[in-house]
mmCIF file of C-alpha atoms in Angstrom:
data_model
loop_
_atom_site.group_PDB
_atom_site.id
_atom_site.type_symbol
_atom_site.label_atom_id
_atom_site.label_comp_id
_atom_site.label_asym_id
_atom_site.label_seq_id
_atom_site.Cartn_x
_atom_site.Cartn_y
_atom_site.Cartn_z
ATOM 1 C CA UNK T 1 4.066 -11.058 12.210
ATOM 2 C CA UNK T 2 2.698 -12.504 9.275
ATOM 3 C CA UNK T 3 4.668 -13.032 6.163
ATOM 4 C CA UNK T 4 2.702 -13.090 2.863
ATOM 5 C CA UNK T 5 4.182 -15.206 -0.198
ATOM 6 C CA UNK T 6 3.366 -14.685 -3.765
ATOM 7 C CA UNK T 7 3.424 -16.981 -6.574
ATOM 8 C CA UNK T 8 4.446 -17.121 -9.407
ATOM 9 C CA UNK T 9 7.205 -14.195 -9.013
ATOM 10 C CA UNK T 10 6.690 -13.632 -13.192
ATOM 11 C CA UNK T 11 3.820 -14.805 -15.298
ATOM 12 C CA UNK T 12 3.904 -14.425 -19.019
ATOM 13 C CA UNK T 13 0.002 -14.609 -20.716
ATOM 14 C CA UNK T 14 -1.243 -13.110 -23.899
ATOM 15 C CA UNK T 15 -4.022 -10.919 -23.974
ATOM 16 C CA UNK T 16 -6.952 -12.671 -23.813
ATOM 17 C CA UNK T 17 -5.864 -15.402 -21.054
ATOM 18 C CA UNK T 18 -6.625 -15.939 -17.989
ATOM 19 C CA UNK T 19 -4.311 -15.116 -15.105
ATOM 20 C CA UNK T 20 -4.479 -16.560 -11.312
ATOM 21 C CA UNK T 21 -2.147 -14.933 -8.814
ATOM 22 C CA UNK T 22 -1.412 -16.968 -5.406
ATOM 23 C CA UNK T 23 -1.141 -15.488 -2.386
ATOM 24 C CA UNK T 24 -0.241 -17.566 0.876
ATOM 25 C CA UNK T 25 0.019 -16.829 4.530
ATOM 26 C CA UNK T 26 2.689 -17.945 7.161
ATOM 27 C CA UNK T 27 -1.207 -17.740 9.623
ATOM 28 C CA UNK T 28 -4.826 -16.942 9.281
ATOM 29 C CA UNK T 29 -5.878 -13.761 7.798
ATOM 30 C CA UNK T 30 -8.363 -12.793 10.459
ATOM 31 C CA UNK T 31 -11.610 -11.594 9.178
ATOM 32 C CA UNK T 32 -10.046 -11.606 5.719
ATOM 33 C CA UNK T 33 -8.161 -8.596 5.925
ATOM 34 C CA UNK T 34 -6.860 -9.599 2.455
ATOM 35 C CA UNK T 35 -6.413 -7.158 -0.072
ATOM 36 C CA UNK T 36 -4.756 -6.960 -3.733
ATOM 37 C CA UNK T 37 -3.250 -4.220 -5.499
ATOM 38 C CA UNK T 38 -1.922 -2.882 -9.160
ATOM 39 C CA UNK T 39 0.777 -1.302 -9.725
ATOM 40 C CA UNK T 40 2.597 0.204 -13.068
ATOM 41 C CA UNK T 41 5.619 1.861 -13.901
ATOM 42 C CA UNK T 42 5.678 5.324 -12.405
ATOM 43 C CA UNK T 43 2.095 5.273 -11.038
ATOM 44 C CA UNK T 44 1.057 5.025 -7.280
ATOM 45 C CA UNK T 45 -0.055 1.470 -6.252
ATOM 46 C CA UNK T 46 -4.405 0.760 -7.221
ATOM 47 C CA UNK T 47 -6.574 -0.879 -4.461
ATOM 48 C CA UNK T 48 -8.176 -3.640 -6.936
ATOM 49 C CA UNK T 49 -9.513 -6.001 -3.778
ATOM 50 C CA UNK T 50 -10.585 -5.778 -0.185
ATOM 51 C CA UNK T 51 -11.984 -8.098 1.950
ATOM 52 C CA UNK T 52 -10.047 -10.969 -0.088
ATOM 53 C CA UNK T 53 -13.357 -10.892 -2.428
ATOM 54 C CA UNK T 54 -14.930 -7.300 -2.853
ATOM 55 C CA UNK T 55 -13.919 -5.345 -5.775
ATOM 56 C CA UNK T 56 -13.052 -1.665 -5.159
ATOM 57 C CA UNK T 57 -14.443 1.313 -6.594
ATOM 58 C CA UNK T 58 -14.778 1.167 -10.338
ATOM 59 C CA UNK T 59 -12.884 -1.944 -10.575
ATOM 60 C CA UNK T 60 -14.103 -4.024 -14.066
ATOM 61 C CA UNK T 61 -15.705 -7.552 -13.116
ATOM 62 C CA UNK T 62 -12.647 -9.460 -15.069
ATOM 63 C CA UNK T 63 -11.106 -8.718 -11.478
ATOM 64 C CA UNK T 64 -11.951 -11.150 -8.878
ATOM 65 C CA UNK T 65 -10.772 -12.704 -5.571
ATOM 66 C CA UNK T 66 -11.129 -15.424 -3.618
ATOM 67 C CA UNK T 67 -9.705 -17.429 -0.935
ATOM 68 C CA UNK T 68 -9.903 -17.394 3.120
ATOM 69 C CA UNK T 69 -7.261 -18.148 5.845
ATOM 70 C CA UNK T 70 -4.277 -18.579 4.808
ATOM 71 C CA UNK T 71 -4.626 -19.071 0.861
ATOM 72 C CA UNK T 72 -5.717 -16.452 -1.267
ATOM 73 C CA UNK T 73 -6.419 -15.854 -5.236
ATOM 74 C CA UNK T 74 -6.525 -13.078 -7.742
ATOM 75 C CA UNK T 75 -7.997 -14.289 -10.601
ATOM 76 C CA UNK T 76 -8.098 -11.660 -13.880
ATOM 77 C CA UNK T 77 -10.497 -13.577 -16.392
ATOM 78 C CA UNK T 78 -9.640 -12.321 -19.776
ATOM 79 C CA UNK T 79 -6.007 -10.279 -19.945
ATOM 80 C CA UNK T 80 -6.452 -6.756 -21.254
ATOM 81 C CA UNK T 81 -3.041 -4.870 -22.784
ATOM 82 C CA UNK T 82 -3.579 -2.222 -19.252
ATOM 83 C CA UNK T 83 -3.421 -5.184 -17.273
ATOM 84 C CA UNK T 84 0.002 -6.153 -17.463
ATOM 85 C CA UNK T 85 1.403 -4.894 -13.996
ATOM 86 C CA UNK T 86 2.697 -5.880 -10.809
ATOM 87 C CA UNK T 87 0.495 -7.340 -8.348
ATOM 88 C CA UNK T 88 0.730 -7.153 -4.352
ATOM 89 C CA UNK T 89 -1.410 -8.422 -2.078
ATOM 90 C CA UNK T 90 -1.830 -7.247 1.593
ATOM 91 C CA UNK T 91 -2.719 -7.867 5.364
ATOM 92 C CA UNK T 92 -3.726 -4.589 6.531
ATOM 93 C CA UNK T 93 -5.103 -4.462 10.330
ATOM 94 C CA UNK T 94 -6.476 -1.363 12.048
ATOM 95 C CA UNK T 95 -5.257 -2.172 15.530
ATOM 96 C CA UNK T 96 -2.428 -1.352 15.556
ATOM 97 C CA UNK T 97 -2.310 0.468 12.135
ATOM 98 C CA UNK T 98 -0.124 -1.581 9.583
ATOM 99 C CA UNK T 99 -0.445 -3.578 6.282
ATOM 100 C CA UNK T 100 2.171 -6.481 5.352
ATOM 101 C CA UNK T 101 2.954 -6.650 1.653
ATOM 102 C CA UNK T 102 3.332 -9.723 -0.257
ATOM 103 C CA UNK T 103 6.360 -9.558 -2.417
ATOM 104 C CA UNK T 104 4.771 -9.223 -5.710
ATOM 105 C CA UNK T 105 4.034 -10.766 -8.898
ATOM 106 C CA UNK T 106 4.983 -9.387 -12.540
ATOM 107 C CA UNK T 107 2.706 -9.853 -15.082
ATOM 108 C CA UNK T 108 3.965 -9.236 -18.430
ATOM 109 C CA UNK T 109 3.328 -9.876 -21.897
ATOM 110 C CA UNK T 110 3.894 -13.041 -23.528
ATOM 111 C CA UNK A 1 -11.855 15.441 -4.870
ATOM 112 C CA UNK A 2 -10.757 13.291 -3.093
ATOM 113 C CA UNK A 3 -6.350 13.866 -2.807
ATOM 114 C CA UNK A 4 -3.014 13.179 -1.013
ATOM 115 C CA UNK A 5 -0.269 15.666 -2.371
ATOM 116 C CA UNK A 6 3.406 13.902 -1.481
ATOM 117 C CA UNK A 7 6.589 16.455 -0.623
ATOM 118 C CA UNK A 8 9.787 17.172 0.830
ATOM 119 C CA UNK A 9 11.861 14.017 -0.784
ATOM 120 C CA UNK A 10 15.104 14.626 -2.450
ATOM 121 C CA UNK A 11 19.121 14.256 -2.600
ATOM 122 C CA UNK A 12 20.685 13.557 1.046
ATOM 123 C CA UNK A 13 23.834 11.766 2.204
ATOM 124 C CA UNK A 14 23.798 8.640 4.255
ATOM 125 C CA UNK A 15 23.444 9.428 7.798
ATOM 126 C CA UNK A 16 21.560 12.371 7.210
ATOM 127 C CA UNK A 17 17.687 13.359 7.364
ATOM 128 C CA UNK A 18 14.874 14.530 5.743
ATOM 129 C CA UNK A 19 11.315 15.315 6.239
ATOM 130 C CA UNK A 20 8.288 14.460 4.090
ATOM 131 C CA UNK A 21 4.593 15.999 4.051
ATOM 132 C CA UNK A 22 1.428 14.086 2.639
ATOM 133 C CA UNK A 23 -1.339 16.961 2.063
ATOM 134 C CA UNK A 24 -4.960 15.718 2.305
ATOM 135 C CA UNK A 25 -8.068 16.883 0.863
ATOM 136 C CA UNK A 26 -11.376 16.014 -0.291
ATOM 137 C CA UNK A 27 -12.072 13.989 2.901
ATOM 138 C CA UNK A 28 -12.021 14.676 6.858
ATOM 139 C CA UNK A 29 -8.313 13.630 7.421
ATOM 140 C CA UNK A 30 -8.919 13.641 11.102
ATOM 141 C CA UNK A 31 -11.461 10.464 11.103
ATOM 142 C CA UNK A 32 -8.643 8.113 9.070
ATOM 143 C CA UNK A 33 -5.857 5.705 9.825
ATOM 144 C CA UNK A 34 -2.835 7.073 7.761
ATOM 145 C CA UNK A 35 0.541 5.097 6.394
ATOM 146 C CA UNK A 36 3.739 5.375 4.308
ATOM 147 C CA UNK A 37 4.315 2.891 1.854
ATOM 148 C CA UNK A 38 7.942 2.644 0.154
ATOM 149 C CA UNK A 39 8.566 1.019 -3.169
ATOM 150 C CA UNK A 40 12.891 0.931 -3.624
ATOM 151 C CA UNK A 41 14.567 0.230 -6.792
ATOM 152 C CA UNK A 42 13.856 -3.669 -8.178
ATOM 153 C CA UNK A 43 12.352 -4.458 -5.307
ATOM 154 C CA UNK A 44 8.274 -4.413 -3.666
ATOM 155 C CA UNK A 45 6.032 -2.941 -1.935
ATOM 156 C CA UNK A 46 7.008 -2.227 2.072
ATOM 157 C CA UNK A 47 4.984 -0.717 4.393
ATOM 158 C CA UNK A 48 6.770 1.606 6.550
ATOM 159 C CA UNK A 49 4.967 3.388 9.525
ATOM 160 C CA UNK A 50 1.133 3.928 10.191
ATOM 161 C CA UNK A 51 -0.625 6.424 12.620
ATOM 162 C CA UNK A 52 -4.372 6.392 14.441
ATOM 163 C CA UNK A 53 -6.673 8.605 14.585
ATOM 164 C CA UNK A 54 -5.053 9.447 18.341
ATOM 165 C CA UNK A 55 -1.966 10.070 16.627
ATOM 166 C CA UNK A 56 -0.974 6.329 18.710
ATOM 167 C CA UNK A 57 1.922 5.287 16.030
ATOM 168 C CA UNK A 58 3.628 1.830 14.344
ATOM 169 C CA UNK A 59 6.726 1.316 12.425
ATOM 170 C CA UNK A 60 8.550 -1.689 10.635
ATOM 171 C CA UNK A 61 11.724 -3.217 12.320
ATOM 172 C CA UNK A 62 13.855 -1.910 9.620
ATOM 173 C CA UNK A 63 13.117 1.894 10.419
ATOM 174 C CA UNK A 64 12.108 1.470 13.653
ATOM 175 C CA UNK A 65 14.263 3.947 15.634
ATOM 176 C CA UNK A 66 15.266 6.618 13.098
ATOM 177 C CA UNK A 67 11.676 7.404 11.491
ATOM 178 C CA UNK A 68 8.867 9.281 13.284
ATOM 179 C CA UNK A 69 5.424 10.006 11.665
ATOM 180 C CA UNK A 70 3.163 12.018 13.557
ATOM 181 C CA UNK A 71 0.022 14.032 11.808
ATOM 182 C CA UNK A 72 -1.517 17.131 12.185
ATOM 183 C CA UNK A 73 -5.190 17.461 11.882
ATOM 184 C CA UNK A 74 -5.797 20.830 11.753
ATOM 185 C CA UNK A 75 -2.987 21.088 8.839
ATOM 186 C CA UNK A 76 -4.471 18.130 7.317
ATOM 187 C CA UNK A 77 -1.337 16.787 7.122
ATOM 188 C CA UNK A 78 0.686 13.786 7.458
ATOM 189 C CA UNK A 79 4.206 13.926 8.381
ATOM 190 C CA UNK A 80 7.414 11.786 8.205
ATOM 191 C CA UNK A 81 10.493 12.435 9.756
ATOM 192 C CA UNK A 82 13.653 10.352 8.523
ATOM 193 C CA UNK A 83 16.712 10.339 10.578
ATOM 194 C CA UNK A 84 20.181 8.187 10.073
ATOM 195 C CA UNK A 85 19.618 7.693 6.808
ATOM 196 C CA UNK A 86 21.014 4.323 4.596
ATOM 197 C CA UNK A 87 21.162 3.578 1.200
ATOM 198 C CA UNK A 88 18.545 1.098 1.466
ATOM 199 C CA UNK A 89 16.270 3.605 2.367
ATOM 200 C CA UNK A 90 16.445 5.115 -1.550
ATOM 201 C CA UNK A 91 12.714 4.579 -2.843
ATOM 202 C CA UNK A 92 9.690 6.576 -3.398
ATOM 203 C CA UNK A 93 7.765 7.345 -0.397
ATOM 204 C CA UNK A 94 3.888 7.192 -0.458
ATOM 205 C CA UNK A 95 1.318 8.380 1.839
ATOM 206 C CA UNK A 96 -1.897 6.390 1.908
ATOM 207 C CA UNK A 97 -5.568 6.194 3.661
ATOM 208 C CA UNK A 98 -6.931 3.337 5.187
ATOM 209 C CA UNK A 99 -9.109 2.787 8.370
ATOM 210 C CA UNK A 100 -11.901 4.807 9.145
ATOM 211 C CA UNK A 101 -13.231 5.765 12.883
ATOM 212 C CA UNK A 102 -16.074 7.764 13.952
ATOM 213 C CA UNK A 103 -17.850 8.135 17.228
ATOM 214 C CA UNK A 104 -15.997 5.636 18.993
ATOM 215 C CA UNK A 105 -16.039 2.362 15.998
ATOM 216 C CA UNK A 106 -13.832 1.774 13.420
ATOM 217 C CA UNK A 107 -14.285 0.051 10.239
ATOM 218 C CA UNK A 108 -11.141 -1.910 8.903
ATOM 219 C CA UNK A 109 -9.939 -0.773 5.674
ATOM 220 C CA UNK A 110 -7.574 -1.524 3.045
ATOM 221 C CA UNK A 111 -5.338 1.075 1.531
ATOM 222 C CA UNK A 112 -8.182 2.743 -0.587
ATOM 223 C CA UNK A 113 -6.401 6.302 -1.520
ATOM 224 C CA UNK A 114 -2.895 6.768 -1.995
ATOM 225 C CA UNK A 115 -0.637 10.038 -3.175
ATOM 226 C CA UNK A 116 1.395 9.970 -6.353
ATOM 227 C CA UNK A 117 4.488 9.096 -4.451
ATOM 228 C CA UNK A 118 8.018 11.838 -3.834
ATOM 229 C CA UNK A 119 11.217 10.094 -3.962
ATOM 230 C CA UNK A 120 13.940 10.226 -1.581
ATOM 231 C CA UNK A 121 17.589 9.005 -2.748
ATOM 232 C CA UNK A 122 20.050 8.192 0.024
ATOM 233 C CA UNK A 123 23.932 9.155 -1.668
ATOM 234 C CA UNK A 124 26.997 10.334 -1.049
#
């Protein structure tokens, strides 16, 4: 089974900053089945990323990600105030049907 | 509109059960790969269980033996079944889309649609 790791655990930016979010693998990702997610207080989780690099549906461009194998990157160019969340990224495989989460990283307001 | 509509959490004592519903719409439910995702107090994301389009079905070792999921297409509905019930099971429980199969292929996806979430709380 593959175990994801975030880094940092918290990150403290100002608006305006940019933000990169590691994400490493215990093995290879196969065919980048790599995805990020936001989450906020009291709101189901937001698919952000798929395919380690493709932004989802109505996703603004200051989201991007990058990485293959086993290390991967969300990078958030220029911090809005709605950005400050936790971010998770995932394996997610259709055979058989599962998705490991990373544990997370907090992104709050400096 | 595309929809999943989250029920059936609540109040139970340790060692008991409960059952949760995910209601689809806006899409054909039968042609998707469906999950439940739980998020407990202070802590992350877990995936749970996930079920195929041939209802063939996948759990994580720390429910494995006391949760069932199982779907009904014709209901549009995805189901979860929680037996033996610990306190470390408290969170709220999400239903979510992901892989998509038609006419014998599949294409991989991430976790594109999820339901607003239903909360179970494991207490005596």
């Amino acid at each position: 089974e593959i175990v994801l790791t975030q880094s940092p655990g918290t990150l403290s930016l100002s608006p305006g900053e940019r933000a990169t979010l590691s994400c490493r693998a215990s093995q290879s990702v196969s065919s980048n089945q790599l995805a990020w997610y936001q989450q906020k207080p009291g709101q189901a989780p937001r698919l952000l990323i798929f395919g380690a690099s493709s932004r989802a549906t109505d996703i603004p461009d200051r989201f991007s990600g990058s990485g293959s194998g086993t290390d991967f990157t969300l990078t958030i160019s220029r911090l809005e105030p709605e950005d400050f969340a936790v971010y998770y990224c995932q394996q997610y495989v259709s055979s058989p049907p599962g998705g490991t989460f990373g544990g997370g990283t907090k992104l709050e307001i400096k | 509109e595309v929809q999943l509509v989250e029920s059936g959490g609540g109040l139970v004592q340790p060692g008991g059960s409960l059952r949760l519903s995910c209601a689809a719409s806006g899409f054909t439910f039968s042609n998707y790969d469906m999950h439940w995702v739980r998020l407990a107090p202070g802590k992350g994301l877990e995936w749970v269980s996930g079920i195929g389009i041939t209802a063939d079905s996948y759990y994580s070792g720390s429910v494995k033996g006391r949760f069932t999921v199982s779907r009904d297409n014709a209901k549009d509905s995805l189901y979860l079944e929680l037996n033996s019930l610990r306190g470390g099971d408290t969170a709220v429980y999400y239903c979510a889309r992901s892989t998509y199969c038609s006419r014998g292929s599949c294409d991989t996806r991430a976790f594109e649609v999820w339901g607003q979430g239903t909360v179970v709380t494991v207490s005596s």
